[in-house]
Short mmCIF file of C-alpha atoms in Angstrom, two decimals:
data_model
loop_
_atom_site.label_atom_id
_atom_site.label_comp_id
_atom_site.label_asym_id
_atom_site.label_seq_id
_atom_site.Cartn_x
_atom_site.Cartn_y
_atom_site.Cartn_z
CA MET A 1 2.03 -24.25 2.45
CA HIS A 2 -1.64 -23.74 1.55
CA GLY A 3 -1.81 -26.24 -1.32
CA ILE A 4 1.63 -25.70 -2.88
CA SER A 5 5.03 -27.23 -2.25
CA PRO A 6 7.69 -25.38 -0.21
CA GLN A 7 9.75 -24.81 -3.35
CA GLN A 8 6.80 -23.32 -5.23
CA PHE A 9 6.07 -21.08 -2.26
CA ALA A 10 9.72 -19.96 -2.13
CA GLU A 11 9.66 -19.15 -5.84
CA SER A 12 6.45 -17.15 -5.44
CA VAL A 13 7.90 -15.14 -2.57
CA ALA A 14 11.21 -14.58 -4.39
CA ALA A 15 9.40 -13.43 -7.53
CA PHE A 16 7.93 -10.59 -5.50
CA LEU A 17 10.70 -9.82 -3.00
CA VAL A 18 13.57 -9.49 -5.48
CA PRO A 19 11.99 -6.64 -7.49
CA PHE A 20 10.53 -5.24 -4.27
CA TYR A 21 13.95 -4.93 -2.62
CA ILE A 22 15.41 -3.53 -5.84
CA ALA A 23 12.64 -0.91 -5.88
CA LEU A 24 13.42 -0.01 -2.27
CA ALA A 25 17.12 0.24 -3.09
CA THR A 26 16.35 2.51 -6.04
CA MET A 27 14.04 4.63 -3.91
CA ASN A 28 16.69 5.20 -1.25
CA GLY A 29 19.43 5.67 -3.84
CA VAL A 30 17.44 8.45 -5.48
CA ALA A 31 16.85 9.99 -2.04
CA ALA A 32 20.58 9.89 -1.30
CA LEU A 33 21.38 11.48 -4.66
CA TYR A 34 18.83 14.21 -4.04
CA LEU A 35 20.24 14.98 -0.60
CA TRP A 36 23.76 15.07 -2.00
CA GLN A 37 23.09 17.33 -5.01
CA LYS A 38 20.01 19.42 -4.20
CA THR A 39 20.43 20.10 -0.48
CA GLU A 40 23.23 20.63 1.98
CA PRO A 41 23.89 17.19 3.54
CA VAL A 42 23.48 16.94 7.29
CA SER A 43 26.57 15.55 9.00
CA TYR A 44 25.87 13.17 11.89
CA PHE A 45 29.47 12.71 13.00
CA ASN A 46 33.00 13.14 11.67
CA MET A 47 36.10 10.97 11.89
CA ASN A 48 39.72 11.11 10.78
CA ALA A 49 41.25 8.29 8.76
CA GLY A 50 44.91 8.72 7.86
CA GLY A 51 44.71 12.48 8.06
CA THR A 52 41.58 12.58 5.93
CA ARG A 53 38.42 13.98 7.52
CA LEU A 54 35.38 11.86 6.72
CA SER A 55 31.81 12.92 7.40
CA PHE A 56 28.93 10.52 7.87
CA THR A 57 26.04 12.45 6.28
CA ASN A 58 22.38 11.72 5.69
CA ALA A 59 23.10 11.18 2.00
CA LEU A 60 25.67 8.52 2.88
CA LEU A 61 23.23 6.92 5.32
CA TRP A 62 20.50 6.39 2.73
CA ALA A 63 23.07 5.23 0.19
CA LEU A 64 24.11 2.54 2.67
CA VAL A 65 20.45 1.63 3.22
CA ALA A 66 20.10 1.22 -0.54
CA CYS A 67 23.11 -1.13 -0.54
CA VAL A 68 21.53 -3.17 2.27
CA TYR A 69 18.37 -3.59 0.21
CA VAL A 70 20.46 -4.80 -2.74
CA ILE A 71 22.08 -7.41 -0.47
CA LEU A 72 18.66 -8.52 0.76
CA ALA A 73 17.50 -8.89 -2.84
CA ALA A 74 20.52 -11.09 -3.54
CA PHE A 75 19.61 -13.36 -0.60
CA CYS A 76 16.10 -13.77 -2.01
CA ALA A 77 17.19 -14.37 -5.60
CA GLY A 78 18.01 -18.02 -4.95
CA ALA A 79 14.39 -18.81 -4.02
CA ASN A 80 15.60 -20.63 -0.91
CA LEU A 81 13.57 -20.03 2.25
CA ASP A 82 16.55 -20.89 4.44
CA PHE A 83 18.50 -17.90 3.13
CA MET A 84 15.64 -15.39 2.87
CA PRO A 85 15.69 -12.65 5.53
CA ARG A 86 12.59 -13.04 7.66
CA MET A 87 11.03 -12.14 10.97
CA PRO A 88 12.36 -14.20 13.91
CA GLU A 89 10.05 -17.01 15.00
CA VAL A 90 10.08 -15.68 18.57
CA PHE A 91 8.77 -12.34 17.36
CA LYS A 92 6.02 -13.95 15.30
CA GLU A 93 4.86 -16.14 18.18
CA LEU A 94 4.85 -13.14 20.50
CA VAL A 95 2.76 -11.13 18.04
CA ASN A 96 0.27 -13.96 17.51
CA GLN A 97 -0.19 -14.63 21.21
CA SER A 98 -0.37 -11.02 22.35
CA THR A 99 -2.64 -9.59 19.67
CA GLY A 100 -6.42 -9.62 19.64
CA PRO A 101 -9.30 -7.23 18.91
CA VAL A 102 -8.70 -5.41 22.19
CA VAL A 103 -4.94 -5.01 21.72
CA TYR A 104 -5.40 -4.09 18.07
CA SER A 105 -8.05 -1.43 18.71
CA VAL A 106 -6.41 0.05 21.80
CA GLY A 107 -2.98 -0.12 20.16
CA THR A 108 -4.07 1.72 17.02
CA THR A 109 -5.78 4.37 19.16
CA LEU A 110 -2.65 4.90 21.26
CA LEU A 111 -0.56 5.03 18.08
CA LEU A 112 -2.74 7.80 16.66
CA VAL A 113 -2.53 9.69 19.95
CA VAL A 114 1.28 9.45 19.98
CA LEU A 115 1.51 10.53 16.33
CA PHE A 116 -0.76 13.49 17.00
CA LEU A 117 1.00 14.67 20.14
CA GLY A 118 4.40 14.31 18.48
CA ARG A 119 3.34 15.55 15.06
CA ASN A 120 6.01 18.26 14.99
CA PHE A 121 8.62 15.51 15.18
CA PHE A 122 7.01 12.79 13.06
CA VAL A 123 6.28 15.05 10.07
CA LYS A 124 9.96 15.86 9.59
CA PRO A 125 10.96 14.43 6.20
CA ALA A 126 13.88 12.42 7.62
CA VAL A 127 11.70 10.88 10.36
CA ALA A 128 8.83 10.16 7.99
CA TRP A 129 11.21 8.62 5.45
CA THR A 130 12.64 6.37 8.17
CA ILE A 131 9.16 5.24 9.24
CA TRP A 132 8.25 4.64 5.60
CA ASN A 133 11.30 2.40 5.16
CA LEU A 134 10.53 0.51 8.36
CA MET A 135 6.95 -0.13 7.23
CA LEU A 136 8.10 -1.48 3.87
CA LEU A 137 10.86 -3.53 5.51
CA PHE A 138 8.34 -5.03 7.95
CA LEU A 139 6.20 -6.13 5.01
CA ALA A 140 9.19 -7.62 3.18
CA LEU A 141 10.50 -9.54 6.22
CA SER A 142 7.03 -10.90 6.98
CA LEU A 143 6.27 -12.22 3.49
CA PRO A 144 8.43 -15.39 3.82
CA ASP A 145 5.97 -16.56 6.46
CA PRO A 146 3.43 -18.75 4.58
CA ASN A 147 0.47 -17.70 6.72
CA PHE A 148 1.22 -13.99 6.36
CA PHE A 149 1.86 -14.38 2.63
CA ALA A 150 -1.41 -16.27 2.10
CA ILE A 151 -3.40 -13.33 3.47
CA VAL A 152 -1.44 -10.34 2.20
CA ALA A 153 -0.75 -11.75 -1.28
CA LYS A 154 -4.35 -12.81 -1.86
CA PRO A 155 -5.50 -10.98 -5.00
CA ASP A 156 -8.48 -9.52 -3.14
CA ASN A 157 -6.23 -8.11 -0.42
CA VAL A 158 -3.35 -6.71 -2.47
CA PRO A 159 -5.15 -3.41 -3.18
CA ILE A 160 -5.95 -3.05 0.53
CA VAL A 161 -2.29 -3.43 1.47
CA ALA A 162 -1.38 -0.85 -1.15
CA LEU A 163 -4.07 1.50 0.16
CA VAL A 164 -2.60 1.29 3.67
CA PHE A 165 0.75 2.60 2.45
CA LEU A 166 -0.86 5.21 0.20
CA LEU A 167 -3.04 6.40 3.07
CA ALA A 168 0.01 6.72 5.32
CA PHE A 169 1.84 8.71 2.64
CA PHE A 170 -0.96 11.18 1.88
CA THR A 171 -1.81 11.58 5.57
CA TRP A 172 1.81 12.57 6.13
CA ILE A 173 1.68 15.13 3.31
CA ALA A 174 -1.47 16.75 4.70
CA THR A 175 -0.16 16.74 8.27
CA TYR A 176 3.23 18.13 7.19
CA ARG A 177 1.61 21.08 5.43
CA ALA A 178 -0.76 21.65 8.36
CA VAL A 179 2.10 21.70 10.88
CA GLU A 180 4.13 24.00 8.64
CA ASN A 181 1.18 26.36 8.17
CA ASP A 182 0.61 26.47 11.93
CA ARG A 183 4.26 27.36 12.41
CA ARG A 184 4.09 30.06 9.75
CA LYS A 185 0.88 31.41 11.25
CA GLY A 186 2.59 31.74 14.62
CA GLU A 187 5.41 33.72 12.98
CA GLY A 188 3.01 36.02 11.15
CA MET A 189 3.64 34.55 7.70
CA PRO A 190 1.01 33.45 5.16
CA PRO A 191 0.26 29.72 4.65
CA LEU A 192 2.11 27.66 2.07
CA GLU A 193 -0.91 27.67 -0.24
CA LYS A 194 -0.70 31.47 -0.46
CA LEU A 195 2.81 31.27 -1.89
CA ASP A 196 1.58 29.34 -4.92
CA ASP A 197 -1.83 30.80 -5.69
CA GLU A 198 -1.18 31.62 -9.34
CA LYS A 199 -4.22 31.01 -11.49
CA VAL A 200 -4.02 27.95 -13.74
CA LEU A 201 -6.11 27.64 -16.88
CA VAL A 202 -8.27 24.57 -17.42
CA TRP A 203 -6.93 24.39 -20.95
CA PRO A 204 -4.21 23.42 -21.48
CA ASP A 205 -2.76 23.01 -17.95
CA LEU A 206 -5.45 20.95 -16.20
CA VAL A 207 -6.52 18.93 -19.25
CA TYR A 208 -2.93 17.92 -20.04
CA THR A 209 -2.34 16.89 -16.42
CA GLU A 210 -5.52 14.81 -16.37
CA LEU A 211 -4.58 13.20 -19.71
CA ILE A 212 -1.15 12.19 -18.43
CA CYS A 213 -2.65 10.79 -15.22
CA MET A 214 -5.27 8.86 -17.20
CA ILE A 215 -2.60 7.26 -19.39
CA ALA A 216 -0.42 6.41 -16.40
CA ILE A 217 -3.29 4.84 -14.45
CA SER A 218 -4.45 2.88 -17.51
CA ALA A 219 -0.94 1.50 -18.01
CA LEU A 220 -0.72 0.61 -14.31
CA LEU A 221 -4.03 -1.26 -14.46
CA ILE A 222 -2.97 -3.15 -17.59
CA PHE A 223 0.30 -4.31 -16.00
CA TRP A 224 -1.56 -5.10 -12.78
CA ALA A 225 -4.08 -7.27 -14.66
CA ILE A 226 -1.27 -9.15 -16.42
CA TRP A 227 0.82 -9.67 -13.29
CA LEU A 228 -1.89 -10.49 -10.73
CA GLN A 229 -4.39 -13.27 -11.28
CA ALA A 230 -8.05 -12.33 -11.08
CA PRO A 231 -9.55 -13.32 -7.69
CA LEU A 232 -12.10 -15.68 -9.23
CA GLU A 233 -13.56 -18.41 -7.06
CA GLU A 234 -15.70 -21.46 -7.71
CA PRO A 235 -19.31 -20.95 -8.85
CA ALA A 236 -21.66 -19.76 -6.14
CA SER A 237 -23.70 -22.42 -4.39
CA SER A 238 -26.51 -22.07 -1.86
CA VAL A 239 -25.33 -25.19 -0.03
CA LYS A 240 -21.69 -24.16 0.26
CA THR A 241 -20.80 -20.67 1.43
CA PRO A 242 -17.27 -19.30 1.84
CA ASN A 243 -15.78 -19.30 5.32
CA PRO A 244 -15.23 -16.52 6.12
CA SER A 245 -17.93 -14.86 4.03
CA LYS A 246 -16.78 -11.27 3.69
CA ALA A 247 -18.32 -8.18 2.19
CA PRO A 248 -16.36 -6.00 -0.26
CA TRP A 249 -13.50 -4.21 1.44
CA TYR A 250 -15.32 -0.87 1.65
CA PHE A 251 -18.12 -2.57 3.65
CA LEU A 252 -15.86 -4.53 6.00
CA GLY A 253 -16.04 -1.75 8.57
CA LEU A 254 -19.81 -2.21 8.67
CA GLN A 255 -19.39 -5.97 8.87
CA GLU A 256 -17.09 -5.54 11.86
CA MET A 257 -19.80 -3.42 13.52
CA LEU A 258 -22.11 -6.45 13.34
CA VAL A 259 -19.97 -8.00 16.07
CA TYR A 260 -21.14 -5.28 18.46
CA TYR A 261 -24.51 -4.15 17.06
CA ASP A 262 -27.75 -5.61 15.79
CA PRO A 263 -27.93 -5.87 11.95
CA TRP A 264 -30.46 -3.05 11.61
CA MET A 265 -28.21 -0.77 13.65
CA ALA A 266 -24.90 -1.65 11.99
CA GLY A 267 -26.31 -2.04 8.48
CA VAL A 268 -28.97 0.69 8.30
CA VAL A 269 -28.89 3.28 11.09
CA LEU A 270 -25.15 3.92 11.41
CA PRO A 271 -24.45 4.06 7.62
CA SER A 272 -27.39 6.45 7.22
CA LEU A 273 -26.06 8.64 10.03
CA ILE A 274 -22.63 8.69 8.37
CA ILE A 275 -24.20 10.03 5.17
CA VAL A 276 -26.40 12.50 7.06
CA GLY A 277 -23.44 13.65 9.12
CA LEU A 278 -21.34 14.32 6.03
CA MET A 279 -24.21 16.26 4.47
CA ALA A 280 -24.68 18.28 7.68
CA ILE A 281 -21.05 19.39 8.01
CA PRO A 282 -21.38 22.60 5.90
CA TYR A 283 -24.45 23.66 7.90
CA ILE A 284 -23.15 23.02 11.42
CA ASP A 285 -19.61 24.28 10.87
CA PHE A 286 -19.13 27.82 12.19
CA ASN A 287 -15.33 27.97 12.09
CA LYS A 288 -14.11 29.72 8.95
CA GLY A 289 -10.44 29.12 9.68
CA GLY A 290 -8.56 26.77 7.42
CA ASN A 291 -10.53 27.53 4.27
CA GLY A 292 -8.21 26.85 1.36
CA TYR A 293 -5.19 25.73 3.36
CA TYR A 294 -4.12 22.97 5.73
CA THR A 295 -4.16 23.66 9.45
CA ILE A 296 -4.61 21.84 12.74
CA LYS A 297 -4.51 24.50 15.45
CA GLU A 298 -7.24 26.61 13.83
CA ARG A 299 -9.58 23.61 13.48
CA MET A 300 -8.52 21.33 16.32
CA PHE A 301 -11.95 19.87 17.12
CA ALA A 302 -12.85 19.21 13.48
CA TYR A 303 -9.44 17.70 12.81
CA LEU A 304 -9.52 15.34 15.79
CA THR A 305 -13.12 14.30 15.09
CA PHE A 306 -12.35 13.49 11.46
CA GLN A 307 -9.12 11.67 12.18
CA PHE A 308 -10.70 9.54 14.90
CA GLY A 309 -13.82 8.83 12.88
CA PHE A 310 -12.05 8.08 9.61
CA LEU A 311 -8.80 6.44 10.69
CA GLU A 312 -9.83 4.67 13.90
CA LEU A 313 -13.53 3.90 13.35
CA TRP A 314 -13.32 3.17 9.64
CA VAL A 315 -9.87 2.41 8.21
CA THR A 316 -8.67 0.28 11.12
CA LEU A 317 -11.93 -1.69 11.05
CA ILE A 318 -11.45 -2.34 7.33
CA ILE A 319 -7.89 -3.57 7.94
CA LEU A 320 -9.12 -5.69 10.84
CA GLY A 321 -11.86 -7.28 8.75
CA THR A 322 -9.62 -7.80 5.73
CA LEU A 323 -6.40 -9.14 7.21
CA LEU A 324 -7.18 -10.34 10.74
CA ARG A 325 -10.68 -11.81 10.61
CA GLY A 326 -10.62 -15.44 9.47
CA PRO A 327 -12.98 -18.43 9.43
CA ASN A 328 -16.09 -18.04 11.59
CA TRP A 329 -15.11 -14.37 11.93
CA ASN A 330 -12.55 -15.30 14.57
CA PHE A 331 -9.55 -13.08 15.15
CA PHE A 332 -6.21 -14.45 13.93
CA GLY A 333 -2.74 -13.07 14.46
CA PRO A 334 -0.81 -11.79 11.43
CA TYR A 335 1.34 -14.96 11.33
CA GLU A 336 -1.34 -17.42 12.50
CA TYR A 337 -2.78 -20.16 10.32
CA TRP A 338 -6.46 -19.66 9.51
CA ASP A 339 -7.85 -22.81 11.10
CA ALA A 340 -11.55 -23.28 10.33
CA HIS A 341 -11.87 -25.47 13.43
CA LYS A 342 -10.73 -22.76 15.82
CA VAL A 343 -13.43 -22.22 18.44
CA GLU A 344 -13.62 -19.32 20.86
CA ALA A 345 -16.14 -19.49 23.67
CA LEU A 346 -18.45 -16.46 23.77
CA ASN A 347 -20.64 -15.72 26.77
CA ASN A 348 -22.21 -12.38 25.91
CA VAL A 349 -24.92 -11.17 28.29
CA ASN A 350 -27.55 -8.45 27.86
CA LEU A 351 -27.71 -5.58 30.33
CA SER A 352 -31.20 -6.68 31.46
CA GLU A 353 -29.79 -10.09 32.40
CA TYR A 354 -27.05 -8.42 34.43
CA PHE A 355 -29.58 -6.18 36.14
CA TRP A 356 -32.31 -8.69 37.01
CA GLN A 357 -30.46 -11.98 37.35
CA SER A 358 -26.95 -11.08 38.52
CA TRP A 359 -27.60 -7.93 40.55
CA LEU A 360 -31.19 -8.41 41.85
CA GLY A 361 -31.17 -12.20 41.86
CA GLN A 362 -34.54 -12.41 40.08
CA SER A 363 -35.78 -13.84 36.82
CA LEU A 364 -36.48 -11.55 33.89
CA PRO A 365 -40.00 -10.01 33.91
CA LYS A 366 -42.17 -11.91 31.44
CA ALA A 367 -45.75 -11.24 30.41
CA PRO A 368 -48.32 -14.00 30.95
CA PRO A 369 -49.52 -15.77 27.81
CA ASN A 370 -52.43 -14.42 25.76
CA VAL A 371 -52.34 -10.85 27.07
CA GLU A 372 -52.97 -7.61 25.23
CA TRP A 373 -50.12 -6.13 23.27
CA TRP A 374 -49.89 -3.10 25.51
CA VAL A 375 -49.52 -5.34 28.55
CA ASN A 376 -46.72 -7.23 26.81
CA TRP A 377 -44.99 -3.96 26.01
CA GLY A 378 -45.28 -2.96 29.67
CA TYR A 379 -43.36 -6.06 30.72
CA ILE A 380 -40.77 -5.45 27.99
CA ILE A 381 -40.22 -1.87 29.15
CA LEU A 382 -39.95 -3.07 32.74
CA ARG A 383 -37.40 -5.69 31.71
CA GLU A 384 -35.31 -3.18 29.75
CA CYS A 385 -35.88 -0.21 32.05
CA LEU A 386 -32.21 0.24 33.00
CA GLY A 387 -30.98 0.12 29.40
CA ILE A 388 -33.71 2.52 28.25
CA LEU A 389 -32.86 5.00 31.01
CA LEU A 390 -29.13 4.84 30.18
CA VAL A 391 -29.71 5.36 26.45
CA LEU A 392 -32.11 8.28 27.07
CA ALA A 393 -29.62 9.85 29.48
CA TYR A 394 -26.85 9.41 26.92
CA PHE A 395 -28.71 11.07 24.04
CA ILE A 396 -30.95 13.54 25.92
CA ALA A 397 -29.29 14.50 29.20
CA LEU A 398 -25.67 14.47 28.03
CA PRO A 399 -25.91 17.20 25.31
CA PRO A 400 -27.19 19.91 27.74
CA LEU A 401 -24.55 18.89 30.26
CA MET A 402 -21.88 19.23 27.59
CA ALA A 403 -23.33 22.61 26.55
CA ILE A 404 -22.59 24.11 29.96
CA THR A 405 -19.19 22.47 30.38
CA VAL A 406 -16.78 21.30 27.68
CA PHE A 407 -18.85 22.45 24.69
CA ARG A 408 -19.95 25.85 26.02
CA LYS A 409 -18.12 27.72 23.27
CA PHE A 410 -19.69 25.54 20.60
CA TYR A 411 -23.21 26.09 21.98
CA GLN A 412 -22.72 29.87 22.08
CA HIS A 413 -21.59 30.01 18.45
CA MET A 414 -23.87 27.38 16.93
CA GLY A 415 -27.22 27.91 18.62
CA PHE A 416 -29.56 25.22 19.92
CA ILE A 417 -30.53 23.36 16.73
CA ARG A 418 -27.09 23.14 15.15
CA TYR A 419 -25.56 22.25 18.50
CA MET A 420 -28.04 19.40 19.10
CA VAL A 421 -27.49 18.01 15.60
CA MET A 422 -23.72 18.12 16.05
CA THR A 423 -23.68 16.56 19.53
CA ASN A 424 -26.09 13.76 18.64
CA LEU A 425 -24.05 12.85 15.57
CA LEU A 426 -20.94 12.90 17.74
CA LEU A 427 -22.61 10.73 20.40
CA PHE A 428 -23.70 8.20 17.81
CA MET A 429 -20.11 8.05 16.55
CA MET A 430 -18.75 7.56 20.07
CA ALA A 431 -21.35 4.84 20.75
CA LEU A 432 -19.29 2.40 18.68
CA PRO A 433 -16.06 2.51 20.75
CA ILE A 434 -18.15 2.56 23.95
CA LYS A 435 -20.00 -0.56 22.84
CA MET A 436 -16.72 -2.23 21.87
CA VAL A 437 -15.20 -1.53 25.29
CA LEU A 438 -18.31 -2.88 27.05
CA ARG A 439 -18.17 -6.05 24.95
CA TRP A 440 -14.48 -6.60 25.75
CA SER A 441 -14.66 -5.74 29.45
CA ILE A 442 -17.94 -7.25 30.73
CA ASN A 443 -19.11 -9.29 27.71
CA LEU A 444 -22.09 -6.97 27.28
CA LYS A 445 -24.14 -7.91 24.23
CA TYR A 446 -26.96 -5.34 24.11
CA ILE A 447 -27.83 -2.41 26.34
CA ILE A 448 -31.45 -2.66 25.17
CA ALA A 449 -32.49 -6.14 24.03
CA ILE A 450 -36.02 -6.48 22.57
CA PRO A 451 -35.69 -9.50 20.25
CA GLU A 452 -39.49 -9.83 20.12
CA TYR A 453 -39.58 -6.83 17.77
CA PHE A 454 -35.99 -6.90 16.48
CA LEU A 455 -35.08 -3.80 18.47
CA ASN A 456 -31.63 -4.20 19.99
CA PHE A 457 -29.10 -1.52 20.84
#
């Protein structure tokens, strides 16, 4: 139980789950009341009982869900693990054994694809509310597991878990308005933002709103500080480092990149390109649609690029590094114990080793000792010739090929310079998932490996 007795662990879990289930019951009760009073309830089916016609409506459904949450809170109130609702052991074992970096990354990508293709369905308030409840219920049913609780309830990780739910909520809001605006645009109506474009004065409207938000956030932080212990650890020591040693949460995406890239690439080049790319957006963007309102159809390429870059190549890597990377940076399932003695055999091979040793059956070209520097560089280039040619083809030959095929419209509107800046930034972004797939599939370490001068790609 990670240093505490089973009873203490049960009391810790109950102290969170009881108010959590009560909050969920209140949330769904308010939703049921709103549907009953403010809207016309949707009837799912009708039945007759003793001559009385009864309708099972959406308001009644969420009222029943609220009652279920109250019952679950009652089961947790006794602080007895045997009575607490939890995930089945079979399910937890299946998740632990079937998950890994490949399944996680591919699964999150497929999930985003499904959500995008079915966005007209998933943004419906009833569907989104159901998914929201299922996400919260999944968290609640998983917390009685000691391994899951030890990671999620860690003071450092609590804000990250909260950010996941907040990100899901605000992504739904933006997508809902975008889908609605696209529908209205197709029917010849103005966007939603045009219906509420009344001017608002900074004083008093904006200042009062900011003041109320400041007070609310300050109160939240005060209660948070009282309720949650500060994540203080033992004094730092040069002879004893934490395992795992993790960066702050906002850098965990970069730390995950270190698994696939050299430190200079993951820690310097890619972060710099992210900043440069964000600065370049106003100068390379030629599409004026969507200014001042949410839309997807009018800015499909920009929308997909941002969602993939932000959600898949940044947020999911942060979640992976925070919750699923354990000692020695090994991958652990959500319900798996973080065993510091877990060892995973890695046999990563450079592309030059594949080319010369596996394919040609020769040893790697190596310069004789005590030769001129330019001779040594000649042998290095010969050794890495295949990787250099592939990288040059990727960054030099691919943009013109794209300009006459899939990106012809972009090239015509943007011109040569803006097009080359945009495509090279896009290719650098796509280099990360390509490198991840190569690592998973053929254990490829570096495409270009020049450790003599710390140049690896």
